[in-house]
Amino acid sequence: MSDYQFWSSRYKQQASWTRETRNFIINQISLPLQANILEVGCGSCAVLDEFTESGHNTVGLDIDFQILKYSIQNSSKASLINGDGLSLSLKNDFFDICFCHYLLLWIDNPVRILKEMSRVTNKTGWICIFAEPDYLSRIDYPSPLDKLGQMQNSSLSNQGVNLSAGRNLQNWLMQAGFSNIHWGIYGFHQKVESHSINADSEWATTQRDLEKLYSVEEILKYKEIEDNARTQGFRILFIPTFYAYAQI
């Protein structure tokens, strides 16, 4: 599996996690029919394509040209732009909704990118931050899987991730000049299963992070502990994930 195949699959999984709450947000803001919609950091268009399929006019922007190329090859119908969200080459006051999804944790200056999203959104439109995790608040159980969580956090931090992005959404929106700010945290419901596709994907992502800092032997040690905990039905992994939406 190529990196782009892996991440496309991962993004689709993340989109499935957030779909119910995204639908709630869209119902709250009364999105127009055939709205003009921009996603900043669209990746493989896992979320954006849902809006495209609903008949909206969709534009996706990403700094990674290759993932946009991958999206086109895999039938995305959105208009895609290779560009930097910190400096959008788009006209003012055009979009009805501008959103991001698991993006701001990677951004050094999230307030600046929110201001750019504001600039290209019309005065009655909305900015939606559909999902940003708060890794500093994560819960890993049982011990020593809490150590595994700390190891992954260290790797993510080294990659440039803001581990407390989730809790900062309200503050960032206020700094960017937004009003009518709403925020929340995703609910968490799990069925106890000894094996699941979600668990496999979660471990594959964790392993990719750990490989950047730790030996194969140490990773395999934690994989065995992880598998045993899941088989016995008491593995808990909870990373609080925040959302927010606001107007200018």
Coordinates of C-alpha atoms in Angstrom, one line a residue, residues 21-22 25-26 98-102 126-133 165-173 179-186 241-247:
T21 CA -21.6 15.9 14.3
R22 CA -20.8 17.5 10.9
I25 CA -23.3 21.6 12.5
I26 CA -24.6 22.0 9.0
C98 CA -15.1 27.5 4.6
F99 CA -13.9 24.5 6.7
C100 CA -11.0 22.4 7.8
H101 CA -10.8 18.9 9.3
Y102 CA -7.8 17.7 11.3
W126 CA -19.6 30.4 8.4
I127 CA -16.2 29.0 9.3
C128 CA -16.3 25.4 10.5
I129 CA -13.5 23.6 12.3
F130 CA -14.9 20.2 12.0
A131 CA -12.3 18.3 14.1
E132 CA -9.1 19.0 16.0
P133 CA -7.8 16.5 18.6
A165 CA -5.0 22.1 19.4
G166 CA -8.5 21.0 20.4
R167 CA -8.7 23.1 23.6
N168 CA -7.4 26.2 21.7
L169 CA -10.2 26.5 19.1
Q170 CA -12.3 29.1 20.9
N171 CA -9.3 31.2 21.7
W172 CA -7.9 31.1 18.2
L173 CA -11.3 32.1 16.7
S179 CA -18.1 36.3 16.7
N180 CA -21.1 34.0 17.3
I181 CA -18.6 31.2 18.3
H182 CA -19.9 27.7 19.1
W183 CA -17.7 24.8 20.2
G184 CA -18.0 21.3 21.5
I185 CA -16.4 17.9 22.0
Y186 CA -17.3 14.8 20.2
T241 CA -11.7 15.8 19.7
F242 CA -13.1 19.3 19.6
Y243 CA -15.1 21.1 16.9
A244 CA -16.1 24.8 16.5
Y245 CA -18.0 27.0 14.1
A246 CA -18.3 30.8 14.0
Q247 CA -19.2 33.8 11.9

